[in-house]
Tab-separated table of C-alpha atoms in Angstrom:
chain	number	residue	atom	x	y	z
Y	122	UNK	CA	95.965	100.609	106.807
Y	123	UNK	CA	93.064	99.195	108.862
Y	124	UNK	CA	92.125	102.280	110.870
Y	125	UNK	CA	90.959	101.377	114.410
Y	126	UNK	CA	88.325	103.169	116.465
Y	127	UNK	CA	89.572	106.384	118.045
Y	128	UNK	CA	91.937	107.724	115.379
Y	129	UNK	CA	89.238	109.836	113.699
Y	130	UNK	CA	86.521	111.659	115.626
Y	131	UNK	CA	82.839	110.754	115.491
Y	132	UNK	CA	81.568	113.479	113.092
Y	133	UNK	CA	84.187	112.697	110.449
Y	134	UNK	CA	83.728	108.952	110.939
Y	135	UNK	CA	79.991	109.334	110.397
Y	136	UNK	CA	80.560	111.480	107.305
Y	137	UNK	CA	83.010	108.895	105.979
Y	138	UNK	CA	80.429	106.195	106.633
Y	139	UNK	CA	77.813	108.080	104.632
Y	140	UNK	CA	80.265	108.657	101.796
Y	141	UNK	CA	81.288	104.990	101.848
Y	142	UNK	CA	77.650	103.882	101.752
Y	143	UNK	CA	77.066	106.161	98.774
Y	144	UNK	CA	80.125	104.764	97.001
Y	145	UNK	CA	78.962	101.195	97.595
Y	146	UNK	CA	75.486	102.068	96.279
Y	147	UNK	CA	77.010	103.516	93.107
Y	148	UNK	CA	79.262	100.468	92.807
Y	149	UNK	CA	76.279	98.121	93.081
Y	150	UNK	CA	74.649	99.821	90.110
Y	151	UNK	CA	77.869	99.969	88.110
Y	152	UNK	CA	78.756	96.348	88.854
Y	153	UNK	CA	75.633	95.191	87.007
Y	154	UNK	CA	77.360	96.162	83.758
Y	155	UNK	CA	80.646	94.508	84.717
Y	156	UNK	CA	79.399	91.193	86.072
Y	157	UNK	CA	78.775	88.563	83.413
Y	158	UNK	CA	79.105	84.798	83.192
Y	159	UNK	CA	82.891	85.138	83.495
Y	160	UNK	CA	83.296	88.005	85.936
Y	161	UNK	CA	80.632	87.039	88.496
Y	162	UNK	CA	82.224	83.727	89.586
Y	163	UNK	CA	85.673	85.329	89.586
Y	164	UNK	CA	84.600	88.258	91.786
Y	165	UNK	CA	83.887	86.099	94.838
Y	166	UNK	CA	87.198	84.330	94.311
Y	167	UNK	CA	89.076	87.644	94.071
Y	168	UNK	CA	87.514	88.714	97.373
Y	169	UNK	CA	88.730	85.504	99.028
Y	170	UNK	CA	92.193	85.912	97.509
Y	171	UNK	CA	92.458	89.514	98.757
Y	172	UNK	CA	91.379	88.363	102.224
Y	173	UNK	CA	93.989	85.589	102.211
Y	174	UNK	CA	96.881	87.737	100.996
Y	175	UNK	CA	96.035	90.476	103.509
Y	176	UNK	CA	96.898	87.942	106.219
Y	177	UNK	CA	100.454	87.753	104.859
Y	178	UNK	CA	102.193	90.769	106.351
Y	179	UNK	CA	105.633	91.239	104.769
Y	180	UNK	CA	108.538	93.208	106.295
Y	181	UNK	CA	109.244	96.584	104.687
Y	182	UNK	CA	111.616	98.174	107.204
Y	183	UNK	CA	113.084	97.489	110.622
Y	184	UNK	CA	110.158	96.678	112.896
Y	185	UNK	CA	107.511	97.532	110.271
Y	186	UNK	CA	105.415	95.365	107.985
Y	187	UNK	CA	102.840	95.844	105.250
Y	188	UNK	CA	100.153	93.854	103.525
Y	189	UNK	CA	98.157	93.948	100.313
Y	190	UNK	CA	95.343	96.498	100.149
Y	191	UNK	CA	93.873	94.844	97.064
Y	192	UNK	CA	92.057	97.718	95.386
Y	193	UNK	CA	94.228	97.761	92.269
Y	194	UNK	CA	94.197	93.987	91.931
Y	195	UNK	CA	90.419	93.725	92.260
Y	196	UNK	CA	89.716	96.607	89.867
Y	197	UNK	CA	91.981	95.224	87.151
Y	198	UNK	CA	90.694	91.663	87.434
Y	199	UNK	CA	86.940	92.251	87.751
Y	200	UNK	CA	86.333	95.964	87.047
Y	201	UNK	CA	86.392	99.138	89.152
Y	202	UNK	CA	82.793	99.044	90.395
Y	203	UNK	CA	83.036	95.379	91.299
Y	204	UNK	CA	86.474	96.057	92.774
Y	205	UNK	CA	84.976	98.519	95.256
Y	206	UNK	CA	82.463	95.873	96.295
Y	207	UNK	CA	85.174	93.218	96.599
Y	208	UNK	CA	87.364	95.241	98.964
Y	209	UNK	CA	84.357	96.535	100.924
Y	210	UNK	CA	83.161	92.974	101.436
Y	211	UNK	CA	86.590	91.895	102.693
Y	212	UNK	CA	86.728	94.823	105.111
Y	213	UNK	CA	83.243	94.035	106.409
Y	214	UNK	CA	84.172	90.389	107.023
Y	215	UNK	CA	87.388	91.425	108.774
Y	216	UNK	CA	85.657	93.947	111.015
Y	217	UNK	CA	82.747	91.715	112.032
Y	218	UNK	CA	84.443	88.319	112.286
Y	219	UNK	CA	88.081	89.062	113.079
Y	220	UNK	CA	87.919	92.426	114.923
Y	221	UNK	CA	90.309	93.919	112.361
Y	222	UNK	CA	89.609	97.589	111.650
Y	223	UNK	CA	87.310	99.597	113.896
Y	224	UNK	CA	83.534	99.307	113.744
Y	225	UNK	CA	83.003	103.058	113.844
Y	226	UNK	CA	85.913	103.394	111.405
Y	227	UNK	CA	84.427	100.946	108.877
Y	228	UNK	CA	83.362	103.797	106.619
Y	229	UNK	CA	86.837	105.319	106.854
Y	230	UNK	CA	88.439	102.018	105.900
Y	231	UNK	CA	86.095	101.447	102.971
Y	232	UNK	CA	86.852	104.938	101.663
Y	233	UNK	CA	90.611	104.521	102.017
Y	234	UNK	CA	91.109	100.899	101.005
Y	235	UNK	CA	88.038	100.236	98.885
Y	236	UNK	CA	87.410	103.525	97.064
Y	237	UNK	CA	90.608	105.587	96.938
Y	238	UNK	CA	92.801	102.654	95.944
Y	239	UNK	CA	90.369	101.467	93.263
Y	240	UNK	CA	89.722	104.900	91.745
Y	241	UNK	CA	93.378	105.958	91.708
Y	242	UNK	CA	94.687	102.599	90.535
Y	243	UNK	CA	92.153	102.004	87.781
Y	244	UNK	CA	92.342	105.553	86.421
Y	245	UNK	CA	96.138	105.300	86.220
Y	246	UNK	CA	95.960	101.758	84.838
Y	247	UNK	CA	93.605	102.767	82.005
Y	248	UNK	CA	95.780	105.754	81.150
Y	249	UNK	CA	98.906	103.620	80.949
Y	250	UNK	CA	97.234	100.874	78.916
Y	251	UNK	CA	96.145	103.446	76.334
Y	252	UNK	CA	99.645	104.852	75.814
Y	253	UNK	CA	101.664	101.638	76.102
Y	254	UNK	CA	101.973	99.085	73.277
Y	255	UNK	CA	98.945	96.805	73.000
Y	256	UNK	CA	100.325	93.603	74.483
Y	257	UNK	CA	99.984	91.595	77.669
Y	258	UNK	CA	103.281	92.761	79.108
Y	259	UNK	CA	101.936	96.308	79.017
Y	260	UNK	CA	98.939	95.252	81.096
Y	261	UNK	CA	101.251	93.701	83.670
Y	262	UNK	CA	103.481	96.779	83.748
Y	263	UNK	CA	100.486	99.094	84.081
Y	264	UNK	CA	99.209	96.911	86.930
Y	265	UNK	CA	102.521	97.298	88.750
Y	266	UNK	CA	102.566	101.094	88.492
Y	267	UNK	CA	98.882	101.497	89.340
Y	268	UNK	CA	99.160	99.325	92.438
Y	269	UNK	CA	102.342	101.082	93.545
Y	270	UNK	CA	100.723	104.531	93.390
Y	271	UNK	CA	97.434	103.446	94.984
Y	272	UNK	CA	98.995	102.696	98.388
Y	273	UNK	CA	100.597	106.097	99.127
Y	274	UNK	CA	97.423	107.670	97.672
Y	275	UNK	CA	95.406	105.899	100.370
Y	276	UNK	CA	97.975	107.005	102.969
Y	277	UNK	CA	97.599	110.611	101.815
Y	278	UNK	CA	93.806	110.282	102.008
Y	279	UNK	CA	94.112	109.042	105.590
Y	280	UNK	CA	96.225	112.092	106.414
Y	281	UNK	CA	93.520	114.324	104.957
Y	282	UNK	CA	90.894	112.702	107.174
Y	283	UNK	CA	93.244	113.037	110.128
Y	284	UNK	CA	93.722	116.727	109.348
Y	285	UNK	CA	89.942	117.204	109.429
Y	286	UNK	CA	89.001	114.952	112.320
Y	287	UNK	CA	92.081	113.554	114.042
Y	288	UNK	CA	91.719	112.989	117.770
Y	289	UNK	CA	95.295	114.039	118.608
Y	290	UNK	CA	97.324	117.181	117.976
Y	291	UNK	CA	100.240	115.741	116.030
Y	292	UNK	CA	101.168	118.127	113.173
Y	293	UNK	CA	99.624	117.076	109.867
Y	294	UNK	CA	102.916	117.513	108.031
Y	295	UNK	CA	104.585	115.061	110.397
Y	296	UNK	CA	101.830	112.497	109.864
Y	297	UNK	CA	101.905	112.928	106.078
Y	298	UNK	CA	105.677	112.520	105.814
Y	299	UNK	CA	105.666	109.411	107.996
Y	300	UNK	CA	102.671	107.849	106.243
Y	301	UNK	CA	104.009	108.425	102.744
Y	302	UNK	CA	107.487	107.261	103.664
Y	303	UNK	CA	106.443	103.832	104.905
Y	304	UNK	CA	103.562	103.319	102.469
Y	305	UNK	CA	105.731	103.905	99.419
Y	306	UNK	CA	107.685	100.863	100.583
Y	307	UNK	CA	104.482	98.916	101.176
Y	308	UNK	CA	103.350	100.002	97.712
Y	309	UNK	CA	106.294	98.151	96.185
Y	310	UNK	CA	105.071	94.928	97.774
Y	311	UNK	CA	101.533	95.693	96.630
Y	312	UNK	CA	102.785	96.291	93.104
Y	313	UNK	CA	104.724	93.028	92.974
Y	314	UNK	CA	101.779	90.956	94.239
Y	315	UNK	CA	99.371	92.672	91.861
Y	316	UNK	CA	101.605	92.375	88.803
Y	317	UNK	CA	102.438	88.723	89.458
Y	318	UNK	CA	98.776	87.810	89.998
Y	319	UNK	CA	97.510	89.715	86.957
Y	320	UNK	CA	100.327	88.291	84.845
Y	321	UNK	CA	99.514	84.751	85.975
Y	322	UNK	CA	95.835	85.091	85.051
Y	323	UNK	CA	96.765	86.714	81.736
Y	324	UNK	CA	98.993	83.759	80.937
Y	325	UNK	CA	96.242	81.161	81.305
Y	326	UNK	CA	92.962	83.016	80.749
Y	327	UNK	CA	93.407	86.583	79.461
Y	328	UNK	CA	89.661	86.788	78.824
Y	329	UNK	CA	89.123	86.710	82.603
Y	330	UNK	CA	91.084	89.944	83.170
Y	331	UNK	CA	88.622	92.819	82.941
Y	332	UNK	CA	91.340	95.406	82.393
Y	333	UNK	CA	92.771	93.465	79.418
Y	334	UNK	CA	89.559	93.160	77.422
Y	335	UNK	CA	90.665	95.907	75.051
Y	336	UNK	CA	93.411	93.581	73.830
Y	337	UNK	CA	90.695	91.603	72.111
Y	338	UNK	CA	89.475	94.646	70.153
Y	339	UNK	CA	89.479	94.176	66.365
Y	340	UNK	CA	92.700	94.888	64.512
Y	341	UNK	CA	92.658	98.165	62.576
Y	342	UNK	CA	94.046	98.634	59.058
Y	343	UNK	CA	94.692	101.950	57.326
Y	344	UNK	CA	92.914	101.961	53.956
Y	345	UNK	CA	92.855	105.126	51.862
Y	346	UNK	CA	94.009	107.166	54.852
Y	347	UNK	CA	91.241	105.845	57.136
Y	348	UNK	CA	91.308	103.210	59.866
Y	349	UNK	CA	88.985	100.273	59.251
Y	350	UNK	CA	88.466	96.948	61.017
Y	351	UNK	CA	90.602	94.169	59.626
Y	352	UNK	CA	88.734	91.128	58.300
Y	353	UNK	CA	87.978	88.826	61.182
Y	354	UNK	CA	89.475	85.388	61.154
Y	355	UNK	CA	87.134	82.498	61.039
Y	356	UNK	CA	86.995	81.470	64.722
Y	357	UNK	CA	87.574	77.890	65.682
Y	358	UNK	CA	84.476	76.823	67.590
Y	359	UNK	CA	85.212	75.421	71.007
Y	360	UNK	CA	82.720	73.116	72.692
Y	361	UNK	CA	80.846	74.846	75.483
Y	362	UNK	CA	81.655	72.143	78.050
Y	363	UNK	CA	85.398	72.741	77.542
Y	364	UNK	CA	84.961	76.468	78.163
Y	365	UNK	CA	82.989	75.877	81.305
Y	366	UNK	CA	85.519	73.327	82.511
Y	367	UNK	CA	88.343	75.807	81.903
Y	368	UNK	CA	86.576	78.462	83.964
Y	369	UNK	CA	85.985	76.015	86.791
Y	370	UNK	CA	89.610	74.972	86.681
Y	371	UNK	CA	90.853	78.546	87.090
Y	372	UNK	CA	88.343	79.103	89.880
Y	373	UNK	CA	89.413	75.892	91.622
Y	374	UNK	CA	93.105	76.725	91.400
Y	375	UNK	CA	92.473	80.222	92.717
Y	376	UNK	CA	90.354	78.986	95.604
Y	377	UNK	CA	92.967	76.398	96.529
Y	378	UNK	CA	95.715	79.041	96.411
Y	379	UNK	CA	93.722	81.373	98.683
Y	380	UNK	CA	93.065	78.554	101.121
Y	381	UNK	CA	96.715	77.490	101.242
Y	382	UNK	CA	97.897	81.064	101.755
Y	383	UNK	CA	95.426	81.769	104.556
Y	384	UNK	CA	95.512	78.388	106.270
Y	385	UNK	CA	99.232	77.602	106.087
Y	386	UNK	CA	101.475	80.492	105.057
Y	387	UNK	CA	99.701	83.116	107.175
Y	388	UNK	CA	101.302	81.672	110.312
Y	389	UNK	CA	104.705	82.789	109.003
Y	390	UNK	CA	103.621	86.362	108.259
Y	391	UNK	CA	105.593	89.186	109.852
Y	392	UNK	CA	104.480	89.943	113.394
Y	393	UNK	CA	105.738	93.530	113.196
Y	394	UNK	CA	103.132	96.318	113.273
Y	395	UNK	CA	101.926	97.450	109.873
Y	396	UNK	CA	102.626	100.875	108.414
Y	397	UNK	CA	99.749	102.699	110.072
Y	398	UNK	CA	100.341	101.046	113.451
Y	399	UNK	CA	104.033	101.945	113.329
Y	400	UNK	CA	103.377	105.572	112.405
Y	401	UNK	CA	100.650	105.829	115.055
Y	402	UNK	CA	102.930	104.475	117.762
Y	403	UNK	CA	105.960	106.545	116.720
Y	404	UNK	CA	104.112	109.827	116.266
Y	405	UNK	CA	101.543	109.456	119.025
Y	406	UNK	CA	98.335	109.533	117.006
Y	407	UNK	CA	97.092	106.400	118.775
Y	408	UNK	CA	96.601	108.006	122.186
Y	409	UNK	CA	92.818	107.943	121.830
Y	410	UNK	CA	92.556	104.498	120.264
Y	411	UNK	CA	89.745	102.318	121.591
Y	412	UNK	CA	89.420	98.564	121.809
Y	413	UNK	CA	87.409	96.922	119.081
Y	414	UNK	CA	83.782	96.339	120.030
Y	415	UNK	CA	84.110	92.676	119.018
Y	416	UNK	CA	87.539	92.087	120.542
Y	417	UNK	CA	86.191	89.079	122.442
Y	418	UNK	CA	84.699	87.373	119.382
Y	419	UNK	CA	85.720	83.740	118.733
Y	420	UNK	CA	87.842	84.695	115.701
Y	421	UNK	CA	89.345	87.961	116.963
Y	422	UNK	CA	92.927	88.655	115.836
Y	423	UNK	CA	92.742	85.824	113.291
Y	424	UNK	CA	92.739	82.988	115.777
Y	425	UNK	CA	90.111	80.525	116.947
Y	426	UNK	CA	89.202	80.804	120.626
Y	427	UNK	CA	89.799	77.634	122.596
Y	428	UNK	CA	92.530	76.249	120.324
Y	429	UNK	CA	95.903	76.426	122.048
Y	430	UNK	CA	98.074	75.400	119.114
Y	431	UNK	CA	98.910	78.744	117.422
Y	432	UNK	CA	99.469	77.246	113.982
Y	433	UNK	CA	96.179	75.382	114.060
Y	434	UNK	CA	94.355	78.403	115.463
Y	435	UNK	CA	95.616	80.832	112.805
Y	436	UNK	CA	95.245	78.297	110.014
Y	437	UNK	CA	91.678	77.414	110.923
Y	438	UNK	CA	90.745	81.092	111.222
Y	439	UNK	CA	92.228	81.736	107.801
Y	440	UNK	CA	90.347	78.813	106.280
Y	441	UNK	CA	87.090	80.029	107.824
Y	442	UNK	CA	87.732	83.511	106.474
Y	443	UNK	CA	88.417	82.275	102.933
Y	444	UNK	CA	85.392	79.981	102.910
Y	445	UNK	CA	83.130	82.659	104.344
Y	446	UNK	CA	84.344	85.301	101.912
Y	447	UNK	CA	83.837	82.988	98.941
Y	448	UNK	CA	80.338	82.084	100.117
Y	449	UNK	CA	79.239	85.650	100.817
Y	450	UNK	CA	80.961	87.050	97.733
Y	451	UNK	CA	79.533	84.439	95.404
Y	452	UNK	CA	76.063	85.041	96.786
Y	453	UNK	CA	76.247	88.819	96.519
Y	454	UNK	CA	77.717	88.897	93.031
Y	455	UNK	CA	75.288	86.265	91.780
Y	456	UNK	CA	72.378	88.396	92.990
Y	457	UNK	CA	73.846	91.508	91.337
Y	458	UNK	CA	74.331	89.636	88.071
Y	459	UNK	CA	70.783	88.267	88.128
Y	460	UNK	CA	69.445	91.770	88.644
Y	461	UNK	CA	71.355	92.776	85.528
Y	462	UNK	CA	69.858	89.881	83.572
Y	463	UNK	CA	66.381	90.801	84.811
Y	464	UNK	CA	66.910	94.419	83.787
Y	465	UNK	CA	68.218	93.382	80.354
Y	466	UNK	CA	65.241	91.079	79.876
Y	467	UNK	CA	62.821	93.878	80.716
Y	468	UNK	CA	64.529	96.256	78.304
Y	469	UNK	CA	64.395	93.616	75.583
Y	470	UNK	CA	60.709	93.020	76.259
Y	471	UNK	CA	60.000	96.754	76.128
Y	472	UNK	CA	61.788	97.052	72.761
Y	473	UNK	CA	59.856	94.132	71.349
Y	474	UNK	CA	56.610	95.659	72.590
Y	475	UNK	CA	57.427	98.972	70.923
């Protein structure tokens, strides 16, 4: 789904860039409400995990592969606004460091993979969680369905952009049918990865899953025909150091998993073209494709220049990507969280003054 330069013409690419910038600006403001002492450290880790898993292309059909888009996973784990920032950050790192996804198409990719997937997935997820029984298995099931639908939704959005500003004359109906056909299959892989990951976090730290916070809402009892909050149980106080240690442990396990996936398992990923590349080659919408502006960068194509051993080259590139994404993500989300704390402090001061 990483759109290269040349698929979409300049005017539409520029418009997509403006729209993507606006979406990121809105997400920055919205993320202030989502990022707290639990979500902020997890957000950088989720970005690194999405980066790592995107290196693991899996076969979906003869000669075609797919990979995680990550919008549904990020939105459910850390919130929709933060999810947009997570995927956008991953796409920016991939475009600038690894020459993956066109530079002029960066706005297109952020819209498709960072906005459409998050909005569609989280809206569907919230709808399903409200109608399904209030238990963890429902959250996992809703995650599966939301992730599954988000991938063909992004494929349909690409077709819409192609219809407006495609650089070739392939019929839109042909492109849509081909894109939806292969991306429904990719969506199954996306759904499995998302559901397994969300389920794993729910099993050990359900409080770290943003989309499952409603499960902690107070129990309701019907008294005299009206719903009232049930009496709260006396909580068992847990020492603060234990809580902090538990958070660090989850973060450490997640970081180690991302590193192992990117540095070791990525070498065994499918070498077949992904869904968009296969459709582009089969239908001829890649006739105007241009080389990436950073194609000669030291980490282009997820390898380290000058290292002849392919396993070492891919593994080192993956490790650099994970470390860089964690560092940048942690920095960005820490700044956003501090701005929230500063804003809250000012509001508190204003109330006290009044």
